[in-house]
Structures are given as structure tokens and as C-alpha cells.
Amino acid sequence: MAAKHGSSDLFELSAPSYYSSRDPLWAGTSLDRPPDTVTARRQEPGKVLDIGRYGFSVLSLGNLVISGAVGFLWFLWKADDRNHFWRWIVAGGHIAQAIALTALVIRFAVFAQAALCTSMLASLALQKFQVTLPNSVPMTLLQHQNNGPHQLVVNLFGSWKKGKAGVLGLLAVILMLTTTVVQFTSTILLSDLQISPISDVVRALSIPATINWDAGISSQATWSGDGYMLLAPSQYPAFAEYSQTEGHRETIDGVHDTGTVMRAFMPVTQKSSREMLRSYKGIATTLDSRVVCARPTIKRASLDIGNVDECAGPRISGDVSTDLSSVPRFRYHEDDKVTETFNCGTAVPNAQWPSEWSLMSCPVTQTAGIISAMDSIDEVLDPSSGTRYGMNTYMLYGVGQAYLLVNTTGSWGRWLNYCKRRKIFDDGGGPTVSNLTLASEQDYIEKGEWLDIPTNDPEITFSLSLCYSAFNVVDRDISADGLRNRTEPNMEWDYDNRTFSTDGIRRQLGTLRLNDSSTLSSPNDTLAERGILALAPFASNASADGWVSNSTTRRRSRTGQAILLNANLGWKNTALTFCLDCQPSLENSSSISATGTDGSKGPSSLHPHHLSLMTTTLKATGHPAYALQSVFTNLFSMSYYDLALKFDEREDVQSSSFVLALRPMTWKAFASVLVLLIVHLALISIVVILFASQGEGVIGGGWASVNQLRSQSLNRWIDGHAAGKRDRWVGKEMKRRGDREKWVGVGGNGRIEVRGVKTTGVDL
């Protein structure tokens, strides 16, 4: 029995006297061996961990499984559509299943390791610390088999609350938390997934790409006249672009050059297909959209404001010339720098404070031009026969034109007052001078590519710029790639400002972020941000000369030439008004006879959608070259996709598209799971090290656990009171009998024995 020594709370247990020598469970190695001679099972000499093969497998294989699972998750998060296996998982819609299965493997490995560590902590609690008598039996059984650390935390709570097993209790709580949170690994990881486009495989297709002109075509297949200028674009299709603008824009005084800008239109007629197009390799129609605007030299300028009976608006005339010999690929007709006479009507603002440029295009005789990068620098190819001609013939074949742009200030009412020679409108006030005249040539003001001609009225100024286009086309094989899918823009109405909003269209055309103060180093939207594809250059050195077409390529480009002519009709001999809220001047016979021949057909205009794009581009950039380039690109696009509906000549192409799929887009959930697993592995390492250095029991041994229960402290409860009872009832009964406060642990004989009892004021 237990004898108490003095005031100490420790009990010394005598040898038990009521074991049955005939019970093999409670006997030693022999039925006749007294129970007090049974020795405890200790670790074998030289053996650090006595956790069995299963325990070692759980530790080693578990770490490998967790590491492999994390590596696979890293692959899913880090790889992209260039990896075929990753693309098969994501594009095939298998990523959610892959994450769920990986999380299941992680949960299995973590739970197995947590159960093993629970056994270790339970053994340490019994070997090196004490637990209350009611928790001793559950704690002993946890060494052999358990369902995780949750029951261990419950059994250690009483000891922890009374100041014992503090470190073990903390480790058990952390182990319980990590094991619990790991159960939600798949849910956590799935929160990083979002629907995003990825590249699908490249597919070989045969699609209608050109018109079979040799088979004959109905006249209904092509549009004649200048109708595209009068129509609103139904769409703004994405295209592929190659640009070489460095060193061109404003390196020459008085010249603004867009640089070589090639825009390829692909025979993909469906809007949804173009928006998801990833790559395209095959036949396409490529447009040279380069425009150069220069400050002209004006001589003998004169102004005609009309007579009293014909107040048709002001007209300006004179001689115009420019020196662009230093501009790349610019040539004069037969090397003769000719000065031409011009006689242009003007557009006058209707409002006193206009929000747009009052711009008008005046046709001039083609005496110079830019040779397209698609043609030889010294000669031109006949698109039908491939015959080479000189520069003078190029002026006949060249579709790029010259445009004299005139911007006018001063309101319409002010001009009428000058025309009537008296104040009849309050708009703009009456005439401030008796006779409106142009300033002398020495008073002209040079502003970039603009030449300002003031008048003796400070509110009225004429600004002129001479622009040349290199518009030309070729049908040839291209290679284009896009970094992401896109949404094609639309013309929208700005209700606040009561005008059309062209931001999306200007972004697509690359003029949204440009302004009149931009330099060569100013950032612009990338091709992906603009929603277009990157067109690969044809030359290895990516120079403009690589675009020169041979005779075979030119002969096969009849479709592109037809489209270009359709889109370009009306520009060569037509005066165009490039403003919405302005009043164009009309024919004035007196001015024509006085200053020469006006070759225009009379002023015309464009659809308000084209004009809105023109005016907003001018207002944002200050450069008419961008405005002309933007509008003509849209006119060409309209003509191309109108004719594309009639394409009947099939060509072999290779293309790939983006597909919408769930894919990891952020790293927050992955990082959280990674930190959680690192904490788990660190915790496992701490428990293993602690058990290896302090533990003496056997993990996973059922008989060893039963052996620990062979004690006088427990036997009378096992035999007499606990049969058929729940743990809660046994705990209450122990409390009633005063045994609940007893601290027990594994004694020297390897069995559960009383180590002490907690009394008031004493904490053992």
C-alpha cells in the first residue's frame, strides 16, 4: 500500500498484493512470476527512436509526399501555356481536380504525421510529466492508436491548466491547429483560381483568304465610289502591327513622321474569333500606313472673304512647296522640287469658342511623295505585270496622296460680319479692322509641322501643314502573335460632354497616350494593352527594306489593291471637312479666276464617327499625321472586311486561340498553404527531436500500452468501477472518492503509478 512520509504529498507504492498469479495478462513472463519482478520495456541500446517501421515510413515518406505535392502545386502556379502538360491540365478543365487530389495527398500525409506525433507527445506526457488519474488511461491508449491531436489536447488540458506539461500542451495545441487548417487546403488553394485566357494548341486550317479574280467576280462584290467615308464603321477589328518609329517623328525640324507602321488585316471575319486570336501564320493583307506632315513654304498668299452677295466663307490661295529631301524614302517627281499653286476653301467654327479644330483638306497636285516600304526605293512594280517603273510612273500608280491641311480660327458670325462689311451678328463681335488682310511673310509663325499665317485681326489665323501618305498594300504570308485576348472597341457616346468618346479606338490605334508635348521616350501603350497583335518583320534585321515586295508577291496582291482603291476613293480630288461643328466654305468663282484653278469637286465630309476620331486625335496629339493615319486605317478596315465576306480563294494557315479556363492568378493562397506546411514540418521536427532525446516508451506498441496499465493505481478502478462506464462517469466517481487530483505517470517499473497529489497551496 502507499505510505505517506511526513508532510510530503508524494506517495510510495508498495508491491501490489492482489494480482492474480493465474491471470496471464497481469503476470510476467511466467505464470508463477510475481508481478513486481516485471521490468519496463526500454529503448534498445543505440536506438534513438523506437517508433517502428510504420513510424519511420510516416516520417520519411510523409516528408517526401508533402515536398512532391508542394512542387506540383508550384508547377501549377508557375508554369504557363508554353508547357504542354500544364496546358493539358488547365485548358482541359482539370486544374480543380488536380488541386483537390494534391490537397488530399497533403492532408493524408499531414494527418499520418500528426497521429504519430500525438503518440510521441502522449508518451512524453506519461514518461516525463504527469497527468491526472482520470486522463491516464486515454493518454496511455493514445500511444498505440489515435485519431490526431484533438483528444490529446483535451487530456492535457487539466495538466496544462494546473501548471504541468506546459511545453507539451503548447505543442499539442499548435499541432491540432495545423492539422485542422490543413483539412481546408483545397478550399484555400482554389481561392487563387480565376477565369483567365490561356493559349490553345496551334491548329492548321484552310480558310477563305482572298478573291479568285481569275474565276470572275460580280461587280456587287466590290464597292465603288466614296461611300465608306459616309458610312459609320460597324466594328473596329483588331489587326497586327509592326512599327519602326524611333528616330523619325520629330528629328527633322518642321517634320512629323509616324515612321514605318505596317498593319496586317487577317481573314478572320468573326469578332469573337479575332478577340480570342493568339497567333496567326498565313496570308493577310498588309497596309503601309505611314504618314508624314511637314511645315510648308507659302509664297504670294492671298485671302478672299467673298463679296457682299456671296458670303461663302474665306478662301486662301498662294504657292506651296516644301523641302523633304532629308525625310527617308521621300522623292520628288523627276527630281524636280516643284512649287504648286493652291486655292483652298476653309472651314470656319460655328461657335465662338470651339472645342475642335476647324480643319479642311485641300487637294494639291502630286509633285512629290513617299515611296512605300513595300516598293523599291528607286522604282515601282506594276501590281499586274510586275514591271518596274521609275519615280514618275510611281506618281501615277502610287495611292498615297498629298494633302494640304488648313486650320482656321474665328467664328462663323465674325466671318459673316467681315463679309457684309458691317456688324450683323453678335457672335464674335463686329469687324475690328476695315479690311481683313494676311500678315506679311516675315511675320509667319513656325510651329512644328504647322505654319501659322496671322491676319490683322488677332483672333483670326490660318494654320497650314502639308501631309504625305505612303498608303500601299500587299497580300503576303505573315506571322502575328498576341500576348492576351482583347475586346475590340466601339464608338461610344459621352453623355456628360454630349459628344462621341473615342478613347478605346484611339488606344487601339496607339494615339491615346500621345500628346503634342511627347518626346521620343514618352511611354505609349504596349501592343497587348492596345488590343492588337505583334506583326513579325520580314527581314532578319527588322529594317523597313525587308518589306519590299517582289514581282510574284505584287501580282498576287490584287485583292489588297482593290480594297485600297475602294477605301481611298474620293481623297485625291476632293476637299474634305475634318470637323463636326464648323461651316465649310462653298465655291467662289471670283477667287478661282483670280488665283488659279481649283481642282476639287467641292467640299465633302466624313461620317461623324470618322470626324470624331479625327478631331479627338488632333486635340490629343496636335499632329495631323496621326489623325490621317487613324481615319484611313479605319476606312481600309471597313473595305477589307466588307470584301472578306466574299473571299472564295482558300489558303492554308496556322492559328491558335485563347481559351477561357480556371488558372492560378494570385499567390496568396499558395503562400498561405506553403507557410502552413512549413510550420507543420517544423513542429514535427521539434516533437521528433524532443522524443528522441527524452522519450523512453514504445510508440505504436499495443502490448506495451497495456503493460503500462498493470498498476495498483488503476487496477481497482478497472476491475471494480469502470466496467461498462463512460470516461465522464469514471472521472466524476474519482472526484467523489478524492482520486481525481492524483498525478500519475510511468514509474520505474514501466507502469502507471501515482507520483503525487495536488493539495491546497502546493503545485507539483
PDB file of C-alpha atoms in Angstrom, residues 346-499:
ATOM      1  CA  THR A 346     -11.597  76.782 -95.312  1.00  0.00           C
ATOM      2  CA  ALA A 347     -13.784  75.526 -92.508  1.00  0.00           C
ATOM      3  CA  VAL A 348     -14.919  78.160 -90.010  1.00  0.00           C
ATOM      4  CA  PRO A 349     -16.052  77.298 -86.464  1.00  0.00           C
ATOM      5  CA  ASN A 350     -19.752  77.730 -85.817  1.00  0.00           C
ATOM      6  CA  ALA A 351     -19.151  78.510 -82.144  1.00  0.00           C
ATOM      7  CA  GLN A 352     -17.122  81.375 -80.766  1.00  0.00           C
ATOM      8  CA  TRP A 353     -15.018  79.061 -78.556  1.00  0.00           C
ATOM      9  CA  PRO A 354     -14.824  75.798 -80.476  1.00  0.00           C
ATOM     10  CA  SER A 355     -13.703  72.573 -78.801  1.00  0.00           C
ATOM     11  CA  GLU A 356     -12.311  71.132 -82.035  1.00  0.00           C
ATOM     12  CA  TRP A 357     -10.006  72.083 -84.832  1.00  0.00           C
ATOM     13  CA  SER A 358     -11.697  73.713 -87.829  1.00  0.00           C
ATOM     14  CA  LEU A 359      -9.714  71.663 -90.301  1.00  0.00           C
ATOM     15  CA  MET A 360     -10.129  71.193 -94.017  1.00  0.00           C
ATOM     16  CA  SER A 361      -8.133  69.136 -96.500  1.00  0.00           C
ATOM     17  CA  CYS A 362      -7.317  70.752 -99.811  1.00  0.00           C
ATOM     18  CA  PRO A 363      -6.161  68.619-102.778  1.00  0.00           C
ATOM     19  CA  VAL A 364      -2.868  69.578-104.386  1.00  0.00           C
ATOM     20  CA  THR A 365      -1.093  68.390-107.493  1.00  0.00           C
ATOM     21  CA  GLN A 366       1.058  65.325-106.771  1.00  0.00           C
ATOM     22  CA  THR A 367       4.627  66.503-107.424  1.00  0.00           C
ATOM     23  CA  ALA A 368       6.294  64.540-104.637  1.00  0.00           C
ATOM     24  CA  GLY A 369       5.537  61.622-102.413  1.00  0.00           C
ATOM     25  CA  ILE A 370       6.739  58.946-100.041  1.00  0.00           C
ATOM     26  CA  ILE A 371       7.778  55.664-101.557  1.00  0.00           C
ATOM     27  CA  SER A 372       6.109  52.895 -99.610  1.00  0.00           C
ATOM     28  CA  ALA A 373       8.362  50.495 -97.752  1.00  0.00           C
ATOM     29  CA  MET A 374       6.724  47.810 -99.865  1.00  0.00           C
ATOM     30  CA  ASP A 375       8.318  49.248-103.034  1.00  0.00           C
ATOM     31  CA  SER A 376      11.899  49.612-104.110  1.00  0.00           C
ATOM     32  CA  ILE A 377      13.491  52.914-103.163  1.00  0.00           C
ATOM     33  CA  ASP A 378      14.281  53.700-106.814  1.00  0.00           C
ATOM     34  CA  GLU A 379      11.498  52.093-108.795  1.00  0.00           C
ATOM     35  CA  VAL A 380       7.991  50.752-108.511  1.00  0.00           C
ATOM     36  CA  LEU A 381       6.421  47.483-109.559  1.00  0.00           C
ATOM     37  CA  ASP A 382       3.300  47.328-111.669  1.00  0.00           C
ATOM     38  CA  PRO A 383       0.958  45.242-109.459  1.00  0.00           C
ATOM     39  CA  SER A 384      -0.438  43.442-112.525  1.00  0.00           C
ATOM     40  CA  SER A 385       2.640  42.606-114.546  1.00  0.00           C
ATOM     41  CA  GLY A 386       5.456  43.130-112.066  1.00  0.00           C
ATOM     42  CA  THR A 387       7.136  45.547-114.480  1.00  0.00           C
ATOM     43  CA  ARG A 388       9.456  48.041-112.801  1.00  0.00           C
ATOM     44  CA  TYR A 389       8.993  51.749-113.442  1.00  0.00           C
ATOM     45  CA  GLY A 390      10.716  54.904-112.301  1.00  0.00           C
ATOM     46  CA  MET A 391       9.560  57.577-109.884  1.00  0.00           C
ATOM     47  CA  ASN A 392       7.486  59.486-112.404  1.00  0.00           C
ATOM     48  CA  THR A 393       5.376  56.391-113.040  1.00  0.00           C
ATOM     49  CA  TYR A 394       5.146  55.780-109.318  1.00  0.00           C
ATOM     50  CA  MET A 395       3.209  59.037-109.062  1.00  0.00           C
ATOM     51  CA  LEU A 396       0.624  57.504-111.352  1.00  0.00           C
ATOM     52  CA  TYR A 397       0.441  54.146-109.601  1.00  0.00           C
ATOM     53  CA  GLY A 398       1.034  55.394-106.083  1.00  0.00           C
ATOM     54  CA  VAL A 399      -2.096  55.516-103.986  1.00  0.00           C
ATOM     55  CA  GLY A 400      -0.507  57.576-101.257  1.00  0.00           C
ATOM     56  CA  GLN A 401      -1.597  61.172-101.694  1.00  0.00           C
ATOM     57  CA  ALA A 402      -0.635  64.701-100.711  1.00  0.00           C
ATOM     58  CA  TYR A 403      -2.991  66.725 -98.514  1.00  0.00           C
ATOM     59  CA  LEU A 404      -2.771  70.414 -97.712  1.00  0.00           C
ATOM     60  CA  LEU A 405      -4.481  70.874 -94.351  1.00  0.00           C
ATOM     61  CA  VAL A 406      -5.830  74.292 -93.368  1.00  0.00           C
ATOM     62  CA  ASN A 407      -6.981  75.119 -89.846  1.00  0.00           C
ATOM     63  CA  THR A 408      -8.905  78.340 -89.313  1.00  0.00           C
ATOM     64  CA  THR A 409      -9.730  80.343 -86.188  1.00  0.00           C
ATOM     65  CA  GLY A 410     -12.514  82.872 -85.745  1.00  0.00           C
ATOM     66  CA  SER A 411     -16.239  82.150 -85.533  1.00  0.00           C
ATOM     67  CA  TRP A 412     -18.649  81.951 -88.448  1.00  0.00           C
ATOM     68  CA  GLY A 413     -20.541  85.003 -87.267  1.00  0.00           C
ATOM     69  CA  ARG A 414     -17.335  87.023 -87.175  1.00  0.00           C
ATOM     70  CA  TRP A 415     -16.546  85.970 -90.734  1.00  0.00           C
ATOM     71  CA  LEU A 416     -20.006  86.981 -91.935  1.00  0.00           C
ATOM     72  CA  ASN A 417     -19.590  90.372 -90.342  1.00  0.00           C
ATOM     73  CA  TYR A 418     -16.387  90.797 -92.334  1.00  0.00           C
ATOM     74  CA  CYS A 419     -18.086  89.579 -95.472  1.00  0.00           C
ATOM     75  CA  LYS A 420     -21.013  92.036 -95.077  1.00  0.00           C
ATOM     76  CA  ARG A 421     -18.583  94.773 -94.056  1.00  0.00           C
ATOM     77  CA  ARG A 422     -20.756  95.574 -91.064  1.00  0.00           C
ATOM     78  CA  LYS A 423     -21.913  94.045 -87.804  1.00  0.00           C
ATOM     79  CA  ILE A 424     -24.967  91.911 -88.372  1.00  0.00           C
ATOM     80  CA  PHE A 425     -24.222  89.146 -85.837  1.00  0.00           C
ATOM     81  CA  ASP A 426     -23.306  89.495 -82.192  1.00  0.00           C
ATOM     82  CA  ASP A 427     -21.375  86.236 -82.400  1.00  0.00           C
ATOM     83  CA  GLY A 428     -17.701  87.103 -82.269  1.00  0.00           C
ATOM     84  CA  GLY A 429     -18.262  90.839 -82.374  1.00  0.00           C
ATOM     85  CA  GLY A 430     -18.074  93.166 -85.342  1.00  0.00           C
ATOM     86  CA  PRO A 431     -15.148  93.795 -87.649  1.00  0.00           C
ATOM     87  CA  THR A 432     -12.170  95.116 -85.745  1.00  0.00           C
ATOM     88  CA  VAL A 433     -10.455  96.277 -88.907  1.00  0.00           C
ATOM     89  CA  SER A 434     -11.880  97.824 -92.021  1.00  0.00           C
ATOM     90  CA  ASN A 435     -10.141  95.413 -94.379  1.00  0.00           C
ATOM     91  CA  LEU A 436      -9.033  91.920 -93.286  1.00  0.00           C
ATOM     92  CA  THR A 437      -5.636  91.033 -94.741  1.00  0.00           C
ATOM     93  CA  LEU A 438      -2.930  88.423 -94.251  1.00  0.00           C
ATOM     94  CA  ALA A 439       0.302  89.269 -92.490  1.00  0.00           C
ATOM     95  CA  SER A 440       3.499  89.584 -94.461  1.00  0.00           C
ATOM     96  CA  GLU A 441       5.695  86.512 -94.989  1.00  0.00           C
ATOM     97  CA  GLN A 442       8.266  87.610 -92.434  1.00  0.00           C
ATOM     98  CA  ASP A 443       5.512  87.546 -89.801  1.00  0.00           C
ATOM     99  CA  TYR A 444       4.581  83.917 -90.433  1.00  0.00           C
ATOM    100  CA  ILE A 445       4.968  81.739 -87.338  1.00  0.00           C
ATOM    101  CA  GLU A 446       6.569  78.290 -87.437  1.00  0.00           C
ATOM    102  CA  LYS A 447       5.104  75.729 -85.017  1.00  0.00           C
ATOM    103  CA  GLY A 448       6.403  72.243 -85.631  1.00  0.00           C
ATOM    104  CA  GLU A 449       4.813  70.910 -88.794  1.00  0.00           C
ATOM    105  CA  TRP A 450       2.422  73.876 -88.877  1.00  0.00           C
ATOM    106  CA  LEU A 451       2.876  77.277 -90.484  1.00  0.00           C
ATOM    107  CA  ASP A 452       0.674  79.955 -88.916  1.00  0.00           C
ATOM    108  CA  ILE A 453      -0.358  82.859 -91.152  1.00  0.00           C
ATOM    109  CA  PRO A 454      -1.759  85.626 -88.956  1.00  0.00           C
ATOM    110  CA  THR A 455      -4.104  88.389 -90.065  1.00  0.00           C
ATOM    111  CA  ASN A 456      -4.540  91.943 -88.925  1.00  0.00           C
ATOM    112  CA  ASP A 457      -7.338  90.593 -86.691  1.00  0.00           C
ATOM    113  CA  PRO A 458      -5.605  88.880 -83.733  1.00  0.00           C
ATOM    114  CA  GLU A 459      -8.435  86.342 -83.399  1.00  0.00           C
ATOM    115  CA  ILE A 460      -8.137  85.052 -86.957  1.00  0.00           C
ATOM    116  CA  THR A 461      -5.233  82.856 -88.047  1.00  0.00           C
ATOM    117  CA  PHE A 462      -4.694  80.314 -90.814  1.00  0.00           C
ATOM    118  CA  SER A 463      -2.517  77.280 -89.983  1.00  0.00           C
ATOM    119  CA  LEU A 464      -1.254  75.097 -92.842  1.00  0.00           C
ATOM    120  CA  SER A 465       0.505  71.733 -92.950  1.00  0.00           C
ATOM    121  CA  LEU A 466       1.405  69.623 -95.979  1.00  0.00           C
ATOM    122  CA  CYS A 467       0.965  65.881 -95.429  1.00  0.00           C
ATOM    123  CA  TYR A 468       2.007  62.866 -97.474  1.00  0.00           C
ATOM    124  CA  SER A 469       0.860  59.293 -97.065  1.00  0.00           C
ATOM    125  CA  ALA A 470       2.650  56.114 -98.067  1.00  0.00           C
ATOM    126  CA  PHE A 471      -0.541  54.069 -98.188  1.00  0.00           C
ATOM    127  CA  ASN A 472       0.124  50.848-100.055  1.00  0.00           C
ATOM    128  CA  VAL A 473      -0.790  47.210 -99.587  1.00  0.00           C
ATOM    129  CA  VAL A 474       0.445  43.721-100.288  1.00  0.00           C
ATOM    130  CA  ASP A 475      -1.081  40.269 -99.821  1.00  0.00           C
ATOM    131  CA  ARG A 476       1.583  38.036 -98.305  1.00  0.00           C
ATOM    132  CA  ASP A 477       2.250  35.480 -95.605  1.00  0.00           C
ATOM    133  CA  ILE A 478       2.673  36.980 -92.158  1.00  0.00           C
ATOM    134  CA  SER A 479       3.358  35.805 -88.631  1.00  0.00           C
ATOM    135  CA  ALA A 480       1.488  37.541 -85.813  1.00  0.00           C
ATOM    136  CA  ASP A 481       1.252  36.858 -82.095  1.00  0.00           C
ATOM    137  CA  GLY A 482      -0.761  38.288 -79.214  1.00  0.00           C
ATOM    138  CA  LEU A 483       0.100  38.153 -75.538  1.00  0.00           C
ATOM    139  CA  ARG A 484      -3.505  38.090 -74.341  1.00  0.00           C
ATOM    140  CA  ASN A 485      -7.055  38.200 -75.551  1.00  0.00           C
ATOM    141  CA  ARG A 486      -8.708  41.511 -76.273  1.00  0.00           C
ATOM    142  CA  THR A 487     -12.001  43.319 -76.564  1.00  0.00           C
ATOM    143  CA  GLU A 488     -12.474  45.268 -79.763  1.00  0.00           C
ATOM    144  CA  PRO A 489     -13.506  48.873 -79.078  1.00  0.00           C
ATOM    145  CA  ASN A 490     -16.689  50.616 -80.078  1.00  0.00           C
ATOM    146  CA  MET A 491     -17.676  54.195 -80.649  1.00  0.00           C
ATOM    147  CA  GLU A 492     -19.456  55.386 -77.505  1.00  0.00           C
ATOM    148  CA  TRP A 493     -21.483  58.427 -76.611  1.00  0.00           C
ATOM    149  CA  ASP A 494     -20.251  60.615 -73.773  1.00  0.00           C
ATOM    150  CA  TYR A 495     -23.452  61.842 -72.122  1.00  0.00           C
ATOM    151  CA  ASP A 496     -21.657  64.288 -69.853  1.00  0.00           C
ATOM    152  CA  ASN A 497     -19.857  66.094 -72.668  1.00  0.00           C
ATOM    153  CA  ARG A 498     -22.520  65.381 -75.299  1.00  0.00           C
ATOM    154  CA  THR A 499     -20.026  64.073 -77.813  1.00  0.00           C
TER     155      THR A 499
END
